[in-house]
PDB file of C-alpha atoms and ligand atoms in Angstrom:
ATOM      1  CA  UNK W1436      -3.339   4.543 -12.896  1.00  0.00           C
ATOM      2  CA  UNK W1437      -3.664   7.504 -15.255  1.00  0.00           C
ATOM      3  CA  UNK W1438      -4.474  10.889 -13.717  1.00  0.00           C
ATOM      4  CA  UNK W1439      -5.274  13.887 -15.890  1.00  0.00           C
ATOM      5  CA  UNK W1440      -2.533  16.572 -15.790  1.00  0.00           C
ATOM      6  CA  UNK W1441      -5.123  19.161 -14.672  1.00  0.00           C
ATOM      7  CA  UNK W1442      -6.016  16.984 -11.671  1.00  0.00           C
ATOM      8  CA  UNK W1443      -2.341  16.427 -10.797  1.00  0.00           C
ATOM      9  CA  UNK W1444      -1.841  20.197 -10.963  1.00  0.00           C
ATOM     10  CA  UNK W1445      -4.741  20.825  -8.540  1.00  0.00           C
ATOM     11  CA  UNK W1446      -3.388  18.225  -6.111  1.00  0.00           C
ATOM     12  CA  UNK W1447       0.122  19.725  -6.308  1.00  0.00           C
ATOM     13  CA  UNK W1448      -1.238  23.230  -5.584  1.00  0.00           C
ATOM     14  CA  UNK W1449      -3.166  21.953  -2.554  1.00  0.00           C
ATOM     15  CA  UNK W1450      -0.208  19.948  -1.268  1.00  0.00           C
ATOM     16  CA  UNK W1451       2.162  22.884  -1.683  1.00  0.00           C
ATOM     17  CA  UNK W1452      -0.147  25.365   0.075  1.00  0.00           C
ATOM     18  CA  UNK W1453      -0.843  22.882   2.871  1.00  0.00           C
ATOM     19  CA  UNK W1454       2.776  21.957   3.479  1.00  0.00           C
ATOM     20  CA  UNK W1455       3.853  25.605   3.484  1.00  0.00           C
ATOM     21  CA  UNK W1456       1.150  26.358   6.067  1.00  0.00           C
ATOM     22  CA  UNK W1457       2.340  23.452   8.207  1.00  0.00           C
ATOM     23  CA  UNK W1458       5.921  24.762   8.008  1.00  0.00           C
ATOM     24  CA  UNK W1459       5.152  28.487   8.402  1.00  0.00           C
ATOM     25  CA  UNK W1460       2.251  28.450  10.871  1.00  0.00           C
ATOM     26  CA  UNK W1461       2.288  24.940  12.292  1.00  0.00           C
ATOM     27  CA  UNK W1462       4.885  22.658  13.760  1.00  0.00           C
ATOM     28  CA  UNK W1463       5.943  19.081  13.197  1.00  0.00           C
ATOM     29  CA  UNK W1464       3.810  17.663  10.450  1.00  0.00           C
ATOM     30  CA  UNK W1465       2.949  14.770   8.192  1.00  0.00           C
ATOM     31  CA  UNK W1466       1.469  14.451   4.723  1.00  0.00           C
ATOM     32  CA  UNK W1467      -0.661  11.439   3.841  1.00  0.00           C
ATOM     33  CA  UNK W1468      -1.915  10.619   0.383  1.00  0.00           C
ATOM     34  CA  UNK W1469      -4.514   7.927  -0.102  1.00  0.00           C
ATOM     35  CA  UNK W1470      -5.291   6.803  -3.631  1.00  0.00           C
ATOM     36  CA  UNK W1471      -8.469   4.811  -4.153  1.00  0.00           C
ATOM     37  CA  UNK W1472     -10.100   3.827  -7.437  1.00  0.00           C
ATOM     38  CA  UNK W1473     -12.473   6.792  -7.563  1.00  0.00           C
ATOM     39  CA  UNK W1474     -11.040   9.308  -5.093  1.00  0.00           C
ATOM     40  CA  UNK W1475      -7.766  10.683  -3.861  1.00  0.00           C
ATOM     41  CA  UNK W1476      -7.441  12.010  -0.305  1.00  0.00           C
ATOM     42  CA  UNK W1477      -4.660  14.325   0.803  1.00  0.00           C
ATOM     43  CA  UNK W1478      -4.230  14.965   4.493  1.00  0.00           C
ATOM     44  CA  UNK W1479      -1.770  17.410   6.026  1.00  0.00           C
ATOM     45  CA  UNK W1480      -1.371  17.385   9.792  1.00  0.00           C
ATOM     46  CA  UNK W1481       0.741  19.448  12.107  1.00  0.00           C
ATOM     47  CA  UNK W1482       1.273  19.763  15.842  1.00  0.00           C
ATOM     48  CA  UNK W1483       1.470  23.559  15.807  1.00  0.00           C
ATOM     49  CA  UNK W1484      -0.613  26.138  17.671  1.00  0.00           C
ATOM     50  CA  UNK W1485      -3.849  25.424  15.778  1.00  0.00           C
ATOM     51  CA  UNK W1486      -6.324  27.891  14.253  1.00  0.00           C
ATOM     52  CA  UNK W1487      -8.583  29.883  16.541  1.00  0.00           C
ATOM     53  CA  UNK W1488     -11.200  30.956  13.977  1.00  0.00           C
ATOM     54  CA  UNK W1489     -11.254  28.678  10.924  1.00  0.00           C
ATOM     55  CA  UNK W1490     -13.887  30.722   9.079  1.00  0.00           C
ATOM     56  CA  UNK W1491     -11.780  33.856   9.382  1.00  0.00           C
ATOM     57  CA  UNK W1492      -8.604  31.972   8.367  1.00  0.00           C
ATOM     58  CA  UNK W1493     -10.401  30.821   5.177  1.00  0.00           C
ATOM     59  CA  UNK W1494     -11.153  34.400   4.088  1.00  0.00           C
ATOM     60  CA  UNK W1495      -9.013  35.507   1.127  1.00  0.00           C
ATOM     61  CA  UNK W1496      -6.416  38.016   2.340  1.00  0.00           C
ATOM     62  CA  UNK W1497      -6.487  37.047   6.009  1.00  0.00           C
ATOM     63  CA  UNK W1498      -2.987  36.244   7.271  1.00  0.00           C
ATOM     64  CA  UNK W1499      -1.010  36.156  10.478  1.00  0.00           C
ATOM     65  CA  UNK W1500       2.265  35.405   8.654  1.00  0.00           C
ATOM     66  CA  UNK W1501       5.368  36.776  10.366  1.00  0.00           C
ATOM     67  CA  UNK W1502       7.536  39.524   8.907  1.00  0.00           C
ATOM     68  CA  UNK W1503      10.153  36.880   8.139  1.00  0.00           C
ATOM     69  CA  UNK W1504       7.626  34.793   6.140  1.00  0.00           C
ATOM     70  CA  UNK W1505       6.384  37.921   4.315  1.00  0.00           C
ATOM     71  CA  UNK W1506       9.922  38.814   3.294  1.00  0.00           C
ATOM     72  CA  UNK W1507      10.094  35.415   1.574  1.00  0.00           C
ATOM     73  CA  UNK W1508       6.902  36.146  -0.366  1.00  0.00           C
ATOM     74  CA  UNK W1509       4.358  34.362   1.836  1.00  0.00           C
ATOM     75  CA  UNK W1510       1.481  35.949   3.722  1.00  0.00           C
ATOM     76  CA  UNK W1511      -0.945  36.962   0.958  1.00  0.00           C
ATOM     77  CA  UNK W1512      -3.603  35.056   2.869  1.00  0.00           C
ATOM     78  CA  UNK W1513      -4.548  33.072  -0.234  1.00  0.00           C
ATOM     79  CA  UNK W1514      -3.373  29.555   0.655  1.00  0.00           C
ATOM     80  CA  UNK W1515      -6.523  28.168   2.264  1.00  0.00           C
ATOM     81  CA  UNK W1516      -8.855  29.674  -0.359  1.00  0.00           C
ATOM     82  CA  UNK W1517      -6.559  28.287  -3.059  1.00  0.00           C
ATOM     83  CA  UNK W1518      -6.881  24.856  -1.402  1.00  0.00           C
ATOM     84  CA  UNK W1519     -10.665  25.221  -1.239  1.00  0.00           C
ATOM     85  CA  UNK W1520     -10.908  26.229  -4.906  1.00  0.00           C
ATOM     86  CA  UNK W1521      -8.641  23.446  -6.118  1.00  0.00           C
ATOM     87  CA  UNK W1522     -10.100  20.528  -4.150  1.00  0.00           C
ATOM     88  CA  UNK W1523     -13.528  18.943  -4.423  1.00  0.00           C
ATOM     89  CA  UNK W1524     -13.919  18.909  -0.637  1.00  0.00           C
ATOM     90  CA  UNK W1525     -11.923  20.424   2.189  1.00  0.00           C
ATOM     91  CA  UNK W1526     -12.265  19.680   5.901  1.00  0.00           C
ATOM     92  CA  UNK W1527     -10.243  21.554   8.487  1.00  0.00           C
ATOM     93  CA  UNK W1528     -10.024  20.262  11.992  1.00  0.00           C
ATOM     94  CA  UNK W1529      -8.148  22.636  14.273  1.00  0.00           C
ATOM     95  CA  UNK W1530      -8.299  24.316  17.648  1.00  0.00           C
ATOM     96  CA  UNK W1531      -5.839  26.314  19.747  1.00  0.00           C
ATOM     97  CA  UNK W1532      -3.305  23.966  21.307  1.00  0.00           C
ATOM     98  CA  UNK W1533      -4.523  20.963  19.292  1.00  0.00           C
ATOM     99  CA  UNK W1534      -2.667  21.337  16.008  1.00  0.00           C
ATOM    100  CA  UNK W1535      -4.274  21.368  12.581  1.00  0.00           C
ATOM    101  CA  UNK W1536      -5.547  18.667  10.268  1.00  0.00           C
ATOM    102  CA  UNK W1537      -6.523  19.594   6.716  1.00  0.00           C
ATOM    103  CA  UNK W1538      -8.147  16.874   4.630  1.00  0.00           C
ATOM    104  CA  UNK W1539      -8.847  17.429   0.931  1.00  0.00           C
ATOM    105  CA  UNK W1540     -10.648  15.070  -1.427  1.00  0.00           C
ATOM    106  CA  UNK W1541     -10.322  14.888  -5.204  1.00  0.00           C
ATOM    107  CA  UNK W1542     -12.695  12.954  -7.343  1.00  0.00           C
ATOM    108  CA  UNK W1543     -10.821  11.025 -10.007  1.00  0.00           C
ATOM    109  CA  UNK W1544     -13.879  10.915 -12.258  1.00  0.00           C
ATOM    110  CA  UNK W1545     -15.179  14.187 -13.714  1.00  0.00           C
ATOM    111  CA  UNK W1546     -12.217  16.435 -12.930  1.00  0.00           C
ATOM    112  CA  UNK W1547     -13.323  19.918 -11.939  1.00  0.00           C
ATOM    113  CA  UNK W1548     -11.663  22.852 -13.761  1.00  0.00           C
ATOM    114  CA  UNK W1549      -8.838  24.426 -11.726  1.00  0.00           C
ATOM    115  CA  UNK W1550      -9.842  27.753 -10.202  1.00  0.00           C
TER     116      UNK W1550
HETATM  117  N1  LIG D2092      -1.380  24.835   9.834  1.00  0.00           N
HETATM  118  C1  LIG D2092      -1.730  25.997  10.382  1.00  0.00           C
HETATM  119  N2  LIG D2092      -1.525  26.222  11.714  1.00  0.00           N
HETATM  120  C2  LIG D2092      -1.883  27.389  12.294  1.00  0.00           C
HETATM  121  N3  LIG D2092      -2.469  28.424  11.629  1.00  0.00           N
HETATM  122  C3  LIG D2092      -2.699  28.260  10.321  1.00  0.00           C
HETATM  123  C4  LIG D2092      -2.358  27.053   9.620  1.00  0.00           C
HETATM  124  N4  LIG D2092      -2.733  27.174   8.330  1.00  0.00           N
HETATM  125  C5  LIG D2092      -3.278  28.397   8.227  1.00  0.00           C
HETATM  126  N5  LIG D2092      -3.264  29.064   9.409  1.00  0.00           N
HETATM  127  C6  LIG D2092      -3.811  30.411   9.689  1.00  0.00           C
HETATM  128  O1  LIG D2092      -4.675  30.774   8.633  1.00  0.00           O
HETATM  129  C7  LIG D2092      -4.179  31.975   7.999  1.00  0.00           C
HETATM  130  C8  LIG D2092      -4.515  31.948   6.515  1.00  0.00           C
HETATM  131  O2  LIG D2092      -3.786  30.902   5.868  1.00  0.00           O
HETATM  132  P1  LIG D2092      -3.478  31.031   4.313  1.00  0.00           P
HETATM  133  O3  LIG D2092      -2.704  29.848   3.877  1.00  0.00           O
HETATM  134  O4  LIG D2092      -4.784  31.310   3.622  1.00  0.00           O
HETATM  135  O5  LIG D2092      -2.612  32.366   4.212  1.00  0.00           O
HETATM  136  P2  LIG D2092      -1.079  32.599   4.614  1.00  0.00           P
HETATM  137  O6  LIG D2092      -0.395  31.292   4.821  1.00  0.00           O
HETATM  138  O7  LIG D2092      -1.054  33.544   5.759  1.00  0.00           O
HETATM  139  O8  LIG D2092      -0.526  33.312   3.303  1.00  0.00           O
HETATM  140  P3  LIG D2092      -0.209  32.612   1.881  1.00  0.00           P
HETATM  141  O9  LIG D2092      -0.667  31.162   1.970  1.00  0.00           O
HETATM  142  O10 LIG D2092      -0.961  33.379   0.862  1.00  0.00           O
HETATM  143  O11 LIG D2092       1.286  32.718   1.739  1.00  0.00           O
HETATM  144  C9  LIG D2092      -2.699  31.994   8.330  1.00  0.00           C
HETATM  145  O12 LIG D2092      -2.139  33.276   8.231  1.00  0.00           O
HETATM  146  C10 LIG D2092      -2.714  31.470   9.762  1.00  0.00           C
HETATM  147  O13 LIG D2092      -3.153  32.468  10.659  1.00  0.00           O
HETATM  148 MG1  LIG D2093      -0.544  29.749   3.440  1.00  0.00          MG
END
């Protein structure tokens, strides 16, 4: 299957941001990638503390990253908005004590311009 480089780039950005969130804020995690003829679905799950207020977490600049994570260059609070801007659809399922599941869909037809 041929995927446009711009689409691969968007998927890589989303996967990177999601996996770093699972490592920095979450706990044990898994990444699943499902490739169908017309759509690609990326799902990143973790068993961490979960997100209390998803709407607030999605706001650019909002971050609860630790000092240690900030010293390594994380904590700008841009990961989730980057994932939203680079996917065609994003669904976040999370609650305190229940871990986090982020599912992103990418249409293979009609690639959207990267944000
Ligand atoms: N998997 C997760 N588990 C728990 N909390 C999360 C998770 N992903 C995101 N969050 C919460 O949402 C906030 C915003 O996430 P986002 O990725 O936008 O920014 P960040 O990770 O803090 O910084 P950056 O991604 O720019 O390095 C996080 O600071 C954290 O509070
Ligand atoms: Mg992040």
